[in-house]
PDB file of C-alpha atoms in Angstrom:
ATOM      1  CA  MET A  21      29.541  19.727 -21.408  1.00  0.00           C
ATOM      2  CA  ALA A  22      27.303  22.977 -21.705  1.00  0.00           C
ATOM      3  CA  SER A  23      24.062  22.200 -23.640  1.00  0.00           C
ATOM      4  CA  ASN A  24      22.884  24.407 -26.722  1.00  0.00           C
ATOM      5  CA  LEU A  25      20.101  25.829 -24.330  1.00  0.00           C
ATOM      6  CA  SER A  26      22.973  26.978 -21.650  1.00  0.00           C
ATOM      7  CA  ASP A  27      24.970  28.256 -24.712  1.00  0.00           C
ATOM      8  CA  ARG A  28      22.173  30.274 -25.674  1.00  0.00           C
ATOM      9  CA  TRP A  29      21.333  31.849 -22.364  1.00  0.00           C
ATOM     10  CA  GLN A  30      25.262  32.606 -21.870  1.00  0.00           C
ATOM     11  CA  SER A  31      24.954  34.568 -25.171  1.00  0.00           C
ATOM     12  CA  GLN A  32      22.093  36.669 -24.559  1.00  0.00           C
ATOM     13  CA  ALA A  33      23.451  37.148 -21.105  1.00  0.00           C
ATOM     14  CA  LEU A  34      26.430  38.689 -22.448  1.00  0.00           C
ATOM     15  CA  SER A  35      24.419  41.074 -24.741  1.00  0.00           C
ATOM     16  CA  VAL A  36      22.368  42.224 -21.935  1.00  0.00           C
ATOM     17  CA  PHE A  37      25.832  42.818 -20.088  1.00  0.00           C
ATOM     18  CA  ALA A  38      27.147  44.646 -22.816  1.00  0.00           C
ATOM     19  CA  VAL A  39      24.011  46.977 -23.145  1.00  0.00           C
ATOM     20  CA  ARG A  40      23.976  47.873 -19.669  1.00  0.00           C
ATOM     21  CA  GLU A  41      27.523  48.258 -19.062  1.00  0.00           C
ATOM     22  CA  ILE A  42      28.296  50.412 -22.432  1.00  0.00           C
ATOM     23  CA  LEU A  43      24.828  52.059 -23.148  1.00  0.00           C
ATOM     24  CA  GLU A  44      23.817  52.885 -19.456  1.00  0.00           C
ATOM     25  CA  LYS A  45      27.197  53.848 -18.417  1.00  0.00           C
ATOM     26  CA  PRO A  46      28.660  56.498 -21.180  1.00  0.00           C
ATOM     27  CA  ILE A  47      32.355  57.633 -20.838  1.00  0.00           C
ATOM     28  CA  ASN A  48      32.396  61.501 -20.880  1.00  0.00           C
ATOM     29  CA  GLY A  49      32.594  62.823 -24.291  1.00  0.00           C
ATOM     30  CA  GLU A  50      32.041  59.179 -26.057  1.00  0.00           C
ATOM     31  CA  SER A  51      29.783  59.315 -28.928  1.00  0.00           C
ATOM     32  CA  ALA A  52      26.804  56.933 -29.514  1.00  0.00           C
ATOM     33  CA  GLN A  53      28.267  55.574 -32.497  1.00  0.00           C
ATOM     34  CA  SER A  54      31.473  54.650 -30.171  1.00  0.00           C
ATOM     35  CA  ARG A  55      29.012  52.823 -27.715  1.00  0.00           C
ATOM     36  CA  ILE A  56      27.154  50.664 -30.769  1.00  0.00           C
ATOM     37  CA  LYS A  57      30.761  49.699 -32.243  1.00  0.00           C
ATOM     38  CA  GLN A  58      31.884  48.533 -28.464  1.00  0.00           C
ATOM     39  CA  ILE A  59      28.628  46.329 -28.115  1.00  0.00           C
ATOM     40  CA  GLY A  60      29.299  44.850 -31.767  1.00  0.00           C
ATOM     41  CA  MET A  61      32.772  44.409 -30.586  1.00  0.00           C
ATOM     42  CA  MET A  62      31.881  42.407 -27.317  1.00  0.00           C
ATOM     43  CA  ASN A  63      29.819  40.009 -29.525  1.00  0.00           C
ATOM     44  CA  ILE A  64      32.756  39.494 -31.543  1.00  0.00           C
ATOM     45  CA  LEU A  65      35.010  39.128 -29.031  1.00  0.00           C
ATOM     46  CA  TYR A  66      32.764  36.653 -27.190  1.00  0.00           C
ATOM     47  CA  MET A  67      32.575  34.405 -30.111  1.00  0.00           C
ATOM     48  CA  MET A  68      36.345  34.253 -30.644  1.00  0.00           C
ATOM     49  CA  HIS A  69      36.555  33.564 -26.817  1.00  0.00           C
ATOM     50  CA  GLN A  70      34.339  30.562 -27.239  1.00  0.00           C
ATOM     51  CA  ALA A  71      36.313  29.546 -30.415  1.00  0.00           C
ATOM     52  CA  HIS A  72      39.206  29.656 -28.071  1.00  0.00           C
ATOM     53  CA  GLU A  73      40.722  32.134 -30.402  1.00  0.00           C
ATOM     54  CA  LYS A  74      43.333  34.809 -28.987  1.00  0.00           C
ATOM     55  CA  LEU A  75      42.043  38.103 -28.822  1.00  0.00           C
ATOM     56  CA  THR A  76      44.887  39.913 -30.255  1.00  0.00           C
ATOM     57  CA  LEU A  77      44.582  43.137 -32.363  1.00  0.00           C
ATOM     58  CA  SER A  78      46.027  41.202 -35.280  1.00  0.00           C
ATOM     59  CA  LYS A  79      43.272  38.320 -34.918  1.00  0.00           C
ATOM     60  CA  ILE A  80      40.436  41.120 -34.371  1.00  0.00           C
ATOM     61  CA  ILE A  81      41.527  43.404 -37.510  1.00  0.00           C
ATOM     62  CA  GLU A  82      41.437  39.813 -39.512  1.00  0.00           C
ATOM     63  CA  ILE A  83      37.952  38.915 -38.683  1.00  0.00           C
ATOM     64  CA  THR A  84      36.132  42.239 -38.402  1.00  0.00           C
ATOM     65  CA  GLY A  85      37.883  44.124 -41.473  1.00  0.00           C
ATOM     66  CA  MET A  86      38.278  47.339 -39.444  1.00  0.00           C
ATOM     67  CA  THR A  87      41.180  49.283 -39.202  1.00  0.00           C
ATOM     68  CA  ARG A  88      43.831  49.087 -36.737  1.00  0.00           C
ATOM     69  CA  GLY A  89      43.105  52.799 -35.303  1.00  0.00           C
ATOM     70  CA  GLY A  90      39.585  51.544 -35.457  1.00  0.00           C
ATOM     71  CA  VAL A  91      40.154  48.369 -33.296  1.00  0.00           C
ATOM     72  CA  ILE A  92      42.530  50.140 -31.019  1.00  0.00           C
ATOM     73  CA  GLU A  93      40.059  53.018 -30.592  1.00  0.00           C
ATOM     74  CA  THR A  94      37.371  50.375 -29.624  1.00  0.00           C
ATOM     75  CA  MET A  95      39.259  48.086 -27.351  1.00  0.00           C
ATOM     76  CA  ASP A  96      40.841  50.874 -25.314  1.00  0.00           C
ATOM     77  CA  LEU A  97      37.581  51.998 -24.213  1.00  0.00           C
ATOM     78  CA  LEU A  98      36.562  48.517 -23.343  1.00  0.00           C
ATOM     79  CA  VAL A  99      39.620  48.304 -21.196  1.00  0.00           C
ATOM     80  CA  GLU A 100      39.200  51.659 -19.713  1.00  0.00           C
ATOM     81  CA  ARG A 101      35.355  50.180 -18.725  1.00  0.00           C
ATOM     82  CA  GLY A 102      36.964  47.211 -17.182  1.00  0.00           C
ATOM     83  CA  ILE A 103      35.316  44.927 -19.102  1.00  0.00           C
ATOM     84  CA  LEU A 104      38.379  43.799 -20.778  1.00  0.00           C
ATOM     85  CA  LEU A 105      41.913  43.350 -19.328  1.00  0.00           C
ATOM     86  CA  GLU A 106      45.212  44.049 -21.633  1.00  0.00           C
ATOM     87  CA  THR A 107      48.512  42.272 -21.384  1.00  0.00           C
ATOM     88  CA  LEU A 108      51.530  42.653 -23.900  1.00  0.00           C
ATOM     89  CA  GLY A 109      53.132  39.489 -25.420  1.00  0.00           C
ATOM     90  CA  LYS A 110      55.558  38.411 -27.921  1.00  0.00           C
ATOM     91  CA  ASN A 111      54.152  38.798 -31.629  1.00  0.00           C
ATOM     92  CA  SER A 112      53.538  35.642 -33.925  1.00  0.00           C
ATOM     93  CA  MET A 113      57.236  36.362 -35.250  1.00  0.00           C
ATOM     94  CA  GLY A 114      58.541  36.053 -31.397  1.00  0.00           C
ATOM     95  CA  ARG A 115      60.445  39.648 -32.142  1.00  0.00           C
ATOM     96  CA  GLY A 116      57.817  42.620 -31.103  1.00  0.00           C
ATOM     97  CA  THR A 117      55.240  43.101 -28.822  1.00  0.00           C
ATOM     98  CA  ALA A 118      51.470  42.208 -29.387  1.00  0.00           C
ATOM     99  CA  ARG A 119      48.699  43.620 -27.287  1.00  0.00           C
ATOM    100  CA  GLN A 120      46.781  40.522 -25.991  1.00  0.00           C
ATOM    101  CA  PHE A 121      43.172  41.053 -24.294  1.00  0.00           C
ATOM    102  CA  GLN A 122      40.975  38.668 -21.848  1.00  0.00           C
ATOM    103  CA  PHE A 123      37.385  39.583 -20.417  1.00  0.00           C
ATOM    104  CA  ALA A 124      37.782  40.499 -16.795  1.00  0.00           C
ATOM    105  CA  PRO A 125      36.987  37.935 -14.361  1.00  0.00           C
ATOM    106  CA  GLY A 126      33.779  40.161 -13.398  1.00  0.00           C
ATOM    107  CA  VAL A 127      32.361  39.648 -16.774  1.00  0.00           C
ATOM    108  CA  PHE A 128      32.031  35.974 -16.508  1.00  0.00           C
ATOM    109  CA  GLU A 129      30.612  36.021 -12.665  1.00  0.00           C
ATOM    110  CA  SER A 130      27.890  38.851 -14.093  1.00  0.00           C
ATOM    111  CA  LEU A 131      26.952  36.475 -16.772  1.00  0.00           C
ATOM    112  CA  ARG A 132      26.400  33.622 -14.480  1.00  0.00           C
ATOM    113  CA  VAL A 133      24.105  35.548 -12.137  1.00  0.00           C
ATOM    114  CA  VAL A 134      22.035  36.676 -15.220  1.00  0.00           C
ATOM    115  CA  GLY A 135      21.988  33.000 -16.584  1.00  0.00           C
ATOM    116  CA  GLU A 136      20.778  31.756 -13.058  1.00  0.00           C
ATOM    117  CA  ALA A 137      18.088  34.581 -13.026  1.00  0.00           C
ATOM    118  CA  GLY A 138      16.849  33.287 -16.302  1.00  0.00           C
ATOM    119  CA  LYS A 139      16.585  29.633 -15.265  1.00  0.00           C
ATOM    120  CA  SER A 140      14.237  30.733 -12.302  1.00  0.00           C
TER     121      SER A 140
END
């Protein structure tokens, strides 16, 4: 079981990762406001991940209070950056499709590297 200290290191490592990946590598035509929104979304997604919540559009909209369009715009940019992977699954009613997201494996590898550097 992870200690509170390691949880804090991992949370700080995620913040550093998000700032580097998003602020230091802007996408052509992207606004500063969009980049800040992505950093905030990364923190929310990480908290959801830690709580074992599914990263679906509906759940993100429910938690953030953002519009569907606002969430889609932000999530699409995080997918484009390679930070998130997107899959289509069944919605809660089992009839339609639901967009689901997960962190790309490289994200957690980056967090481990930052966390190990912080321990030394």
